[in-house]
Each structure stands twice: as C-alpha cells, then as structure tokens.
Short mmCIF file of C-alpha atoms and ligand atoms in Angstrom, two decimals:
data_model
loop_
_atom_site.label_atom_id
_atom_site.label_comp_id
_atom_site.label_asym_id
_atom_site.label_seq_id
_atom_site.Cartn_x
_atom_site.Cartn_y
_atom_site.Cartn_z
CA MET A 141 -0.03 -0.10 -0.03
CA PRO A 142 1.17 3.59 -0.34
CA VAL A 143 4.77 4.55 0.72
CA ILE A 144 4.86 8.17 1.89
CA SER A 145 8.25 9.62 2.63
CA PHE A 146 9.14 12.95 4.55
CA ALA A 147 12.17 14.78 3.21
CA ASN A 148 13.85 18.18 3.54
CA ALA A 149 17.61 18.46 3.14
CA LYS A 150 17.42 20.77 6.18
CA GLY A 151 17.19 19.46 9.85
CA GLY A 152 14.53 20.96 11.95
CA ALA A 153 11.89 21.46 9.16
CA GLY A 154 9.35 19.50 10.91
CA LYS A 155 9.76 16.18 9.03
CA THR A 156 9.62 13.87 12.10
CA THR A 157 6.58 15.64 13.65
CA ALA A 158 4.73 15.67 10.34
CA ALA A 159 5.46 11.92 9.76
CA LEU A 160 4.39 11.02 13.37
CA LEU A 161 1.26 12.99 13.02
CA LEU A 162 0.29 11.33 9.92
CA ALA A 163 1.10 7.96 11.35
CA THR A 164 -0.92 8.45 14.38
CA GLU A 165 -3.94 9.87 12.55
CA VAL A 166 -4.08 6.98 10.05
CA ALA A 167 -3.63 4.37 12.97
CA ALA A 168 -6.59 5.98 14.69
CA ARG A 169 -8.56 5.35 11.71
CA GLY A 170 -7.91 1.48 12.16
CA LYS A 171 -5.10 1.18 9.64
CA ARG A 172 -1.83 -0.74 10.03
CA VAL A 173 1.10 1.54 9.66
CA THR A 174 4.86 0.72 9.34
CA ILE A 175 7.21 3.67 10.10
CA PHE A 176 10.75 3.44 8.84
CA ASP A 177 12.78 5.60 11.22
CA ALA A 178 15.75 6.75 9.07
CA ASP A 179 16.49 9.79 11.11
CA PRO A 180 19.64 9.20 13.08
CA GLN A 181 18.09 11.21 16.04
CA LYS A 182 15.69 8.22 16.23
CA TRP A 183 12.92 10.34 17.77
CA ILE A 184 10.12 8.09 16.58
CA SER A 185 11.91 4.95 17.81
CA LYS A 186 12.24 6.51 21.28
CA TRP A 187 8.53 7.58 20.93
CA TYR A 188 7.67 3.89 20.24
CA GLU A 189 9.33 2.80 23.54
CA LEU A 190 7.17 5.16 25.60
CA PRO A 191 4.43 3.41 27.76
CA ARG A 192 1.46 5.20 26.02
CA LYS A 193 0.93 3.26 22.67
CA SER A 194 -0.68 3.86 19.28
CA PRO A 195 -2.07 0.42 18.32
CA GLY A 196 -1.56 -0.41 14.76
CA ILE A 197 1.90 1.13 14.41
CA ASN A 198 5.04 -0.80 13.98
CA VAL A 199 8.45 1.10 13.83
CA VAL A 200 11.48 -0.22 12.10
CA SER A 201 14.74 1.40 13.03
CA GLU A 202 17.42 -0.84 11.66
CA ILE A 203 17.81 0.44 8.10
CA SER A 204 20.78 0.33 5.69
CA PRO A 205 21.24 2.18 2.39
CA ALA A 206 21.70 -1.17 0.55
CA SER A 207 18.43 -2.81 1.97
CA ILE A 208 16.07 0.08 2.37
CA THR A 209 14.17 -0.19 -0.92
CA GLU A 210 13.65 -3.91 -0.29
CA GLN A 211 12.54 -3.37 3.21
CA ILE A 212 10.09 -0.68 2.21
CA THR A 213 8.78 -2.73 -0.77
CA LEU A 214 8.04 -5.68 1.43
CA ALA A 215 6.45 -3.68 4.34
CA ALA A 216 4.19 -1.98 1.67
CA GLU A 217 2.94 -5.54 1.01
CA THR A 218 1.75 -6.02 4.69
CA SER A 219 0.88 -2.50 5.74
CA ASP A 220 -1.91 -0.22 4.90
CA TYR A 221 0.59 2.61 4.90
CA VAL A 222 4.30 2.87 4.94
CA ILE A 223 5.70 6.06 6.31
CA VAL A 224 9.50 6.90 6.00
CA ASP A 225 10.99 9.62 8.21
CA LEU A 226 14.34 10.67 6.61
CA GLU A 227 17.47 12.37 7.74
CA GLY A 228 17.82 16.09 7.09
CA THR A 229 20.41 15.68 4.33
CA GLU A 230 20.88 14.21 0.94
CA ASN A 231 22.33 10.75 1.09
CA LEU A 232 21.87 7.22 -0.22
CA ILE A 233 19.12 6.29 2.05
CA VAL A 234 17.11 9.44 1.24
CA ALA A 235 17.59 8.82 -2.56
CA ASN A 236 16.70 5.16 -2.18
CA ALA A 237 13.55 5.93 -0.13
CA LEU A 238 12.35 8.57 -2.50
CA SER A 239 12.75 6.23 -5.57
CA VAL A 240 10.30 3.74 -4.05
CA SER A 241 7.82 6.37 -2.60
CA ASP A 242 4.29 6.90 -3.94
CA LEU A 243 4.21 10.35 -2.37
CA VAL A 244 7.15 12.52 -0.94
CA VAL A 245 6.13 15.12 1.58
CA VAL A 246 8.43 18.17 2.05
CA PRO A 247 7.66 19.99 5.25
CA ILE A 248 8.89 23.57 5.10
CA GLN A 249 8.91 26.04 7.89
CA GLY A 250 8.49 29.75 7.14
CA SER A 251 12.25 30.42 6.79
CA SER A 252 14.31 30.79 3.65
CA MET A 253 16.78 28.27 4.94
CA ASP A 254 14.07 25.63 5.17
CA ALA A 255 12.75 26.56 1.67
CA ARG A 256 16.30 26.06 0.19
CA GLY A 257 16.49 22.76 1.91
CA GLY A 258 13.12 21.78 0.48
CA ALA A 259 14.23 22.89 -3.06
CA LYS A 260 17.11 20.59 -2.74
CA ILE A 261 14.90 17.71 -2.39
CA LEU A 262 12.57 18.78 -5.22
CA THR A 263 15.76 18.84 -7.50
CA LEU A 264 16.77 15.42 -6.14
CA ILE A 265 13.31 14.11 -6.97
CA LYS A 266 13.66 15.55 -10.66
CA LYS A 267 17.01 13.61 -11.01
CA LEU A 268 15.44 10.37 -9.57
CA GLU A 269 12.52 10.63 -11.79
CA LYS A 270 14.81 10.29 -14.79
CA ILE A 271 16.61 7.18 -13.33
CA VAL A 272 13.33 5.49 -12.25
CA ARG A 273 11.65 6.52 -15.31
CA HIS A 274 8.31 7.57 -13.65
CA ASP A 275 6.99 10.57 -11.76
CA ILE A 276 7.55 10.85 -8.02
CA LYS A 277 4.47 12.60 -6.68
CA HIS A 278 5.35 15.20 -4.24
CA CYS A 279 3.94 18.08 -2.13
CA VAL A 280 4.93 20.66 0.52
CA VAL A 281 3.40 21.05 3.99
CA LEU A 282 4.07 24.22 5.64
CA THR A 283 5.05 23.62 9.30
CA ARG A 284 5.24 25.43 12.60
CA THR A 285 3.00 27.99 11.28
CA ASN A 286 1.52 30.76 13.69
CA ALA A 287 -2.32 30.10 14.09
CA ALA A 288 -2.88 33.94 14.22
CA VAL A 289 -0.73 35.59 11.75
CA THR A 290 1.24 34.97 8.56
CA THR A 291 4.96 36.00 9.04
CA ARG A 292 6.66 38.01 6.32
CA ALA A 293 9.06 34.97 6.01
CA MET A 294 6.21 32.62 5.59
CA LYS A 295 4.63 34.81 2.86
CA ALA A 296 8.01 34.85 1.10
CA VAL A 297 8.14 30.89 1.26
CA GLN A 298 4.56 30.70 -0.16
CA ASP A 299 5.38 33.04 -2.98
CA PHE A 300 8.53 31.12 -3.77
CA LEU A 301 6.54 27.70 -3.99
CA SER A 302 3.63 29.09 -5.92
CA ALA A 303 6.07 30.71 -8.37
CA GLN A 304 7.37 27.05 -9.22
CA ASN A 305 3.89 25.56 -9.32
CA ILE A 306 4.51 23.35 -6.37
CA ASP A 307 1.52 21.46 -4.82
CA VAL A 308 1.25 22.97 -1.33
CA LEU A 309 -1.17 21.52 1.17
CA MET A 310 -4.05 23.87 2.13
CA THR A 311 -3.62 22.84 5.74
CA PRO A 312 -0.32 23.77 7.33
CA ILE A 313 0.85 22.12 10.52
CA VAL A 314 0.49 24.75 13.10
CA GLU A 315 2.98 25.38 15.95
CA ARG A 316 1.33 23.57 18.87
CA ALA A 317 2.50 22.26 22.18
CA ALA A 318 0.44 19.07 21.75
CA PHE A 319 2.64 18.08 18.71
CA ARG A 320 5.82 18.50 20.77
CA ASP A 321 4.26 16.75 23.71
CA LEU A 322 3.37 13.45 21.80
CA PHE A 323 7.19 12.72 21.84
CA GLU A 324 7.10 12.91 25.58
CA PHE A 325 3.81 11.22 26.32
CA GLY A 326 3.83 8.63 23.45
CA GLY A 327 0.61 7.44 21.57
CA GLY A 328 -1.50 9.75 19.49
CA LEU A 329 -3.40 13.03 20.07
CA SER A 330 -6.62 11.32 21.05
CA GLY A 331 -6.77 10.80 24.78
CA LEU A 332 -3.88 13.26 25.76
CA ASP A 333 -4.41 14.54 29.07
CA THR A 334 -5.89 18.06 28.57
CA SER A 335 -4.84 19.00 32.15
CA LEU A 336 -1.21 18.51 31.09
CA VAL A 337 -1.36 19.52 27.50
CA SER A 338 -2.91 22.71 26.21
CA GLY A 339 -4.82 23.05 22.97
CA VAL A 340 -5.44 19.39 22.30
CA GLY A 341 -8.80 19.92 20.56
CA LYS A 342 -7.41 22.41 18.08
CA ALA A 343 -4.36 20.16 17.57
CA ARG A 344 -6.47 17.21 16.73
CA GLU A 345 -8.66 19.07 14.25
CA ASN A 346 -5.42 20.47 12.48
CA ALA A 347 -3.99 16.91 12.34
CA SER A 348 -7.01 15.38 11.02
CA LEU A 349 -7.32 17.94 8.28
CA TYR A 350 -3.75 17.70 7.35
CA ALA A 351 -3.76 13.78 7.24
CA ALA A 352 -6.88 14.03 5.06
CA GLU A 353 -5.08 15.97 2.51
CA ILE A 354 -2.09 13.61 2.45
CA LEU A 355 -4.30 10.57 2.16
CA GLU A 356 -6.14 12.10 -0.85
CA ARG A 357 -2.77 12.38 -2.62
CA ALA A 358 -1.24 8.98 -1.44
CA ILE A 359 -2.20 6.45 -4.06
CA THR A 360 -0.19 3.34 -4.71
CA VAL A 361 1.42 3.42 -8.20
CA PRO A 362 1.57 -0.05 -9.58
CA ARG A 363 5.06 -0.55 -10.87
CA LYS A 364 8.04 -2.87 -11.20
CA ARG A 365 9.77 -3.34 -7.88
CA TRP A 366 12.96 -1.39 -7.51
CA TYR A 367 15.49 -3.23 -5.42
CA ASN A 368 18.74 -1.50 -4.36
CA VAL A 369 18.52 0.93 -7.15
CA PHE A 370 21.34 3.04 -5.88
CA LYS A 371 23.42 0.43 -4.12
CA ARG A 372 26.63 1.62 -5.67
CA ALA A 373 25.87 5.37 -6.23
CA SER A 374 27.91 7.76 -4.30
N1 LIG B 163 4.05 21.93 14.58
C1 LIG B 163 4.96 21.92 15.55
N2 LIG B 163 4.64 22.46 16.68
C2 LIG B 163 5.42 22.62 17.82
N3 LIG B 163 6.60 22.21 17.61
C3 LIG B 163 7.07 21.58 16.48
C4 LIG B 163 6.30 21.52 15.29
N4 LIG B 163 6.90 20.89 14.34
C5 LIG B 163 8.15 20.63 14.78
N5 LIG B 163 8.31 21.02 16.11
C6 LIG B 163 9.58 21.18 16.84
O1 LIG B 163 10.54 21.50 16.22
C7 LIG B 163 11.81 20.70 16.39
C8 LIG B 163 12.17 20.07 15.02
O2 LIG B 163 11.09 19.31 14.59
P1 LIG B 163 11.33 17.90 13.84
O3 LIG B 163 9.93 17.42 13.54
O4 LIG B 163 12.19 17.11 14.66
O5 LIG B 163 12.12 18.41 12.56
P2 LIG B 163 13.03 17.46 11.50
O6 LIG B 163 12.65 16.10 11.63
O7 LIG B 163 12.80 18.00 10.19
O8 LIG B 163 14.46 17.75 11.98
C9 LIG B 163 11.38 19.74 17.39
O9 LIG B 163 11.86 20.22 18.61
C10 LIG B 163 9.93 19.63 17.33
O10 LIG B 163 9.37 19.37 18.58
MG1 LIG B 164 13.70 14.34 12.05
#
C-alpha cells in the first residue's frame, strides 16, 4: 500500500513531527502503519518505546542504504501505509527511499533556509524521476505556522513555492505544544491528558485535516519493484 516519505535536506524542518502526526492519525482510523525511522536522532523509535501506545503502528529502526528499498517494498505488502522519516540531508538512504515512494512530503517552515533545503529535495526528485523513469508525486506542507498571523518570511516561502507550481497543502501544521508533547507522552493525540497539554482539541482538528489531504494524494502506483537501485551510487 502507499509509501509516503518525509524529506527536507535541512534538519529541524518538521519532518519527524509531520511523519508521526500522519502515522498516529492513520492508525487512529484503524489502519496498519509501518514507520521506517531513518532519522539518526531516532525520535520516532524513542516515541515507540514510551508506555502510551498507538495500536496499529510498527516502527522499523534498523535500516541500511543497501536494504532500504527492499525493506520498504516488503512492508508495503503487509501494511496499509508505509511512512518513512528521513534524515535532514541528501544521502543514499534518502535517494533510495524517495525512489520507491508513492508520495514525498516536503515539510517547510516559514524560513528561507528551510525553503532552500526543500528545494534541494525537489531537485533530487527530478533527477531520480529520470533514473526510475516515472513521476515521483510530491507536495509541500508548511510547518510550525502561527495560528494567528502569517509572517513575512512565511509569505516569502509561499510566493517562492507558488512561482514554481509546487503542490502545497491547504492545511499547514500549526505550532502547537501538543505536537511536541506526543514525543514525551507517546501514543496519538486522542486521549492526551488535557490537564497536562494545552490546545489538544485544536491540535486534533489540525492533524485530522492535514492527514486527510495527504491521504487524498497517497495512491499506490503499480510498478516494477526497484530493489537496491542506488546500491553503488555515491
Ligand atoms: N508543529 C509543531 N509544533 C510545535 N513544535 C514543533 C512542530 N513541528 C516541529 N516542532 C519542533 O521543532 C523541532 C524540529 O522538529 P522535527 O519534527 O524534529 O524536525 P526534523 O525532523 O525536520 O528535524 C522539534 O523540537 C519539534 O518538537
Ligand atoms: Mg527528524
């Protein structure tokens, strides 16, 4: 079933948060999700060890550049969704994961550094499309936006993206304590203790709209399997 990867060549763009929000939303709808934790910080693997659980989610943290395409392809056969959280750089694991993705989500914060990190991934996707000989569907989600105002930097990022005809989700991921707190408490947003975490209701609404937009775009593309496409690439 669909493979959705989260990539931005810059760290701190909100990839891990966006990946976990999607996974917990989808699992809350009764789907089986496999998350590949290819972020060396291993935030999602640490989240998985917390006592509060999100049933239906399995996390794989042992990943190698040579095996990732095969691991992802096999997981896609037994999971409803495969979600891949990538490192904030361009490396072999990133290239391999993107090459087998049905959808690449590029989280971008309202900063020009983030937009440049996102642009690097968009360029990499164009190169990979020539190698794998099919389109790699992709979209941008704006992250850590302010619920009340659009900053000048955010406006500049939006203008930059629309000038390049990039598909940007209508729903940004708003800056919310609840999204950070998931990594402390474990599990998903539903049932978070509202006496400990503020704004859970608004966070749930935001996460649900965001996930719905991703799911509309995440459709499995039937194609030949690609095993170890870039095993020897530099
Ligand atoms: N929507 C959000 N609301 C609040 N904090 C966020 C949000 N998105 C990211 N963060 C925080 O920003 C930091 C970087 O986010 P993270 O998801 O780890 O980015 P990346 O995986 O791209 O490095 C983390 O401390 C995370 O908790
Ligand atoms: Mg990360």
